[in-house]
């Protein structure tokens, strides 16, 4: 909007000088050389306009930075409003917003004071030009007399100069704000981008994913997240990816999708991709629209996908079945339902390569077994597709073609289940996973116990105070005495 107003007022840069020159021409005819005093005053006040404009631009930039900070915090609060209300965090977050808002108000007041400075110098310019013109006209030559003809005509001409002198500061303010806005837009448009094509297409149709000595990072300046990756995934194979939390499993799938920088080596993919993220992506639309997405509706295929993803029972519970409107971020669905709809969308897309980031973790054991057998496994809907499955379930591993073990952002092993099991690598990695889970549970339990202890201490303190007050019934009267 600031850029729009700057363009709108840009004509003043041409109109104002022309109007000043024409008016000065007629003033010269009446006041002579005295009329040049107005130009001297304008030139004298121009540095003040420049300084105020510079400070105005800086204040505008500070205000926008604080405004962005406040809006980002408000977005985080609105996105996590359920957790915020659950833990009764309204007061601390309200205080935080109030602090940022107070900073924004300080910056806004500063900008308003600078705008008032512009208006003050604009009004002062009109008065000084009129007074200086008449005073010099009388002082320069004693024969000059301010008769009604000269005074009224010159006053009319000086009034014509009021608009240019008021429009000039306003235009400069608009340009200062537009300069700040254009810098922000330029910073956004010139931000660092991913290369146009991180993934190159493989010529070998029998190898769907080929990675050669590749290193990946989230940005060019950060430390690599994945390093020295060498991998070939055959067409139609089912590959399980296992490892401890933070070992690089999800980042590996993100690198195949193309969300990461390939700083070294080569990544080749042959075929279309379907990605099922760990956190389900749900649209604010009906269940059917979420599953079909941009594909054509095929009833037989749709029903087959619904049944295989164990959604039939859930749809029968919903009011309008698959025409039920899903709320913002899937607010009216459980975590398992969201993940199954997320998986159903990928299955319905009929892609050639499926990247499944632990979709079975959000469902119970029976549903997980059903989805694996009916969708992911060797007899499922995706039996002819290439599947990379991140999982923490050991009882599915004997049904996969090969297993990738990740550790510290590197592929520690890539082999069949039998070979890895005989080497003892699978038992070791799951022992580490279980140990990390136990440590996490212990931390959670200790934190919960501490909160309960504090709560009980507070409750006991209140009860003891109440008991002491109830024992001494004359406490209030003694206090009064």
mmCIF file of N, CA and C in Angstrom, residues 215-259:
data_model
loop_
_atom_site.group_PDB
_atom_site.id
_atom_site.type_symbol
_atom_site.label_atom_id
_atom_site.label_comp_id
_atom_site.label_asym_id
_atom_site.label_seq_id
_atom_site.Cartn_x
_atom_site.Cartn_y
_atom_site.Cartn_z
ATOM 1 N N UNK A 215 25.916 -35.455 0.002
ATOM 2 C CA UNK A 215 25.857 -34.750 1.289
ATOM 3 C C UNK A 215 24.737 -33.715 1.213
ATOM 4 N N UNK A 216 23.883 -33.661 2.243
ATOM 5 C CA UNK A 216 22.728 -32.778 2.232
ATOM 6 C C UNK A 216 22.720 -31.896 3.478
ATOM 7 N N UNK A 217 22.239 -30.673 3.311
ATOM 8 C CA UNK A 217 22.079 -29.738 4.435
ATOM 9 C C UNK A 217 20.857 -28.877 4.168
ATOM 10 N N UNK A 218 20.320 -28.277 5.248
ATOM 11 C CA UNK A 218 19.114 -27.459 5.113
ATOM 12 C C UNK A 218 19.416 -26.101 4.507
ATOM 13 N N UNK A 219 20.633 -25.590 4.661
ATOM 14 C CA UNK A 219 21.060 -24.383 3.955
ATOM 15 C C UNK A 219 22.552 -24.493 3.697
ATOM 16 N N UNK A 220 23.038 -23.634 2.823
ATOM 17 C CA UNK A 220 24.412 -23.767 2.347
ATOM 18 C C UNK A 220 25.443 -23.449 3.415
ATOM 19 N N UNK A 221 25.051 -22.679 4.432
ATOM 20 C CA UNK A 221 26.023 -22.259 5.441
ATOM 21 C C UNK A 221 26.055 -23.174 6.670
ATOM 22 N N UNK A 222 25.022 -23.999 6.859
ATOM 23 C CA UNK A 222 24.953 -24.839 8.055
ATOM 24 C C UNK A 222 25.743 -26.138 7.867
ATOM 25 N N UNK A 223 25.926 -26.824 8.989
ATOM 26 C CA UNK A 223 26.646 -28.101 8.980
ATOM 27 C C UNK A 223 25.793 -29.153 8.276
ATOM 28 N N UNK A 224 26.374 -30.044 7.483
ATOM 29 C CA UNK A 224 25.599 -31.076 6.781
ATOM 30 C C UNK A 224 24.814 -31.956 7.748
ATOM 31 N N UNK A 225 23.576 -32.240 7.382
ATOM 32 C CA UNK A 225 22.728 -33.114 8.191
ATOM 33 C C UNK A 225 22.934 -34.570 7.790
ATOM 34 N N UNK A 226 23.072 -34.795 6.500
ATOM 35 C CA UNK A 226 23.326 -36.127 5.951
ATOM 36 C C UNK A 226 24.627 -36.085 5.164
ATOM 37 N N UNK A 227 25.457 -37.088 5.316
ATOM 38 C CA UNK A 227 26.749 -37.062 4.636
ATOM 39 C C UNK A 227 27.137 -38.461 4.154
ATOM 40 N N UNK A 228 27.869 -38.471 3.039
ATOM 41 C CA UNK A 228 28.433 -39.710 2.470
ATOM 42 C C UNK A 228 27.374 -40.792 2.254
ATOM 43 N N UNK A 229 26.283 -40.401 1.594
ATOM 44 C CA UNK A 229 25.206 -41.358 1.317
ATOM 45 C C UNK A 229 25.438 -42.034 -0.022
ATOM 46 N N UNK A 230 25.395 -43.350 -0.036
ATOM 47 C CA UNK A 230 25.505 -44.150 -1.247
ATOM 48 C C UNK A 230 24.410 -45.195 -1.213
ATOM 49 N N UNK A 231 23.543 -45.157 -2.226
ATOM 50 C CA UNK A 231 22.352 -45.998 -2.158
ATOM 51 C C UNK A 231 21.749 -46.190 -3.542
ATOM 52 N N UNK A 232 21.255 -47.409 -3.811
ATOM 53 C CA UNK A 232 20.485 -47.705 -5.015
ATOM 54 C C UNK A 232 19.242 -48.488 -4.606
ATOM 55 N N UNK A 233 18.072 -47.949 -4.915
ATOM 56 C CA UNK A 233 16.811 -48.606 -4.586
ATOM 57 C C UNK A 233 16.182 -49.087 -5.882
ATOM 58 N N UNK A 234 15.958 -50.403 -5.963
ATOM 59 C CA UNK A 234 15.409 -50.988 -7.183
ATOM 60 C C UNK A 234 13.908 -50.714 -7.302
ATOM 61 N N UNK A 235 13.440 -50.781 -8.527
ATOM 62 C CA UNK A 235 12.022 -50.570 -8.811
ATOM 63 C C UNK A 235 11.177 -51.653 -8.131
ATOM 64 N N UNK A 236 10.097 -51.219 -7.469
ATOM 65 C CA UNK A 236 9.164 -52.150 -6.853
ATOM 66 C C UNK A 236 9.611 -52.737 -5.538
ATOM 67 N N UNK A 237 10.711 -52.274 -4.986
ATOM 68 C CA UNK A 237 11.216 -52.828 -3.725
ATOM 69 C C UNK A 237 10.616 -52.101 -2.525
ATOM 70 N N UNK A 238 10.568 -52.817 -1.399
ATOM 71 C CA UNK A 238 10.096 -52.255 -0.136
ATOM 72 C C UNK A 238 11.294 -52.147 0.798
ATOM 73 N N UNK A 239 11.659 -50.897 1.138
ATOM 74 C CA UNK A 239 12.847 -50.631 1.941
ATOM 75 C C UNK A 239 12.415 -49.989 3.245
ATOM 76 N N UNK A 240 12.820 -50.592 4.351
ATOM 77 C CA UNK A 240 12.543 -50.025 5.671
ATOM 78 C C UNK A 240 13.732 -49.179 6.116
ATOM 79 N N UNK A 241 13.444 -48.063 6.783
ATOM 80 C CA UNK A 241 14.488 -47.161 7.297
ATOM 81 C C UNK A 241 14.325 -47.095 8.809
ATOM 82 N N UNK A 242 15.359 -47.498 9.535
ATOM 83 C CA UNK A 242 15.298 -47.514 10.995
ATOM 84 C C UNK A 242 16.483 -46.745 11.568
ATOM 85 N N UNK A 243 16.379 -46.387 12.826
ATOM 86 C CA UNK A 243 17.437 -45.648 13.509
ATOM 87 C C UNK A 243 16.881 -44.913 14.701
ATOM 88 N N UNK A 244 17.768 -44.407 15.544
ATOM 89 C CA UNK A 244 17.358 -43.668 16.724
ATOM 90 C C UNK A 244 16.716 -42.335 16.333
ATOM 91 N N UNK A 245 16.051 -41.713 17.290
ATOM 92 C CA UNK A 245 15.466 -40.389 17.056
ATOM 93 C C UNK A 245 16.584 -39.386 16.778
ATOM 94 N N UNK A 246 16.433 -38.634 15.681
ATOM 95 C CA UNK A 246 17.442 -37.645 15.320
ATOM 96 C C UNK A 246 18.596 -38.206 14.517
ATOM 97 N N UNK A 247 18.470 -39.438 14.043
ATOM 98 C CA UNK A 247 19.567 -40.036 13.271
ATOM 99 C C UNK A 247 19.571 -39.608 11.813
ATOM 100 N N UNK A 248 18.465 -39.005 11.329
ATOM 101 C CA UNK A 248 18.434 -38.495 9.963
ATOM 102 C C UNK A 248 17.452 -39.196 9.050
ATOM 103 N N UNK A 249 16.510 -39.952 9.604
ATOM 104 C CA UNK A 249 15.561 -40.710 8.769
ATOM 105 C C UNK A 249 14.614 -39.781 8.007
ATOM 106 N N UNK A 250 13.959 -38.877 8.725
ATOM 107 C CA UNK A 250 13.026 -37.944 8.075
ATOM 108 C C UNK A 250 13.757 -36.988 7.146
ATOM 109 N N UNK A 251 14.958 -36.571 7.526
ATOM 110 C CA UNK A 251 15.753 -35.693 6.660
ATOM 111 C C UNK A 251 16.124 -36.403 5.358
ATOM 112 N N UNK A 252 16.344 -37.710 5.449
ATOM 113 C CA UNK A 252 16.662 -38.486 4.250
ATOM 114 C C UNK A 252 15.508 -38.448 3.251
ATOM 115 N N UNK A 253 14.277 -38.617 3.744
ATOM 116 C CA UNK A 253 13.104 -38.529 2.858
ATOM 117 C C UNK A 253 12.952 -37.115 2.300
ATOM 118 N N UNK A 254 13.224 -36.106 3.135
ATOM 119 C CA UNK A 254 13.140 -34.712 2.669
ATOM 120 C C UNK A 254 14.160 -34.435 1.569
ATOM 121 N N UNK A 255 15.327 -35.060 1.665
ATOM 122 C CA UNK A 255 16.353 -34.867 0.626
ATOM 123 C C UNK A 255 15.905 -35.468 -0.694
ATOM 124 N N UNK A 256 15.187 -36.597 -0.652
ATOM 125 C CA UNK A 256 14.697 -37.223 -1.886
ATOM 126 C C UNK A 256 13.604 -36.368 -2.511
ATOM 127 N N UNK A 257 12.757 -35.768 -1.664
ATOM 128 C CA UNK A 257 11.698 -34.884 -2.165
ATOM 129 C C UNK A 257 12.297 -33.645 -2.825
ATOM 130 N N UNK A 258 13.469 -33.194 -2.338
ATOM 131 C CA UNK A 258 14.116 -32.009 -2.887
ATOM 132 C C UNK A 258 14.051 -30.809 -1.988
ATOM 133 N N UNK A 259 13.751 -31.015 -0.693
ATOM 134 C CA UNK A 259 13.656 -29.911 0.260
ATOM 135 C C UNK A 259 15.000 -29.514 0.838
#
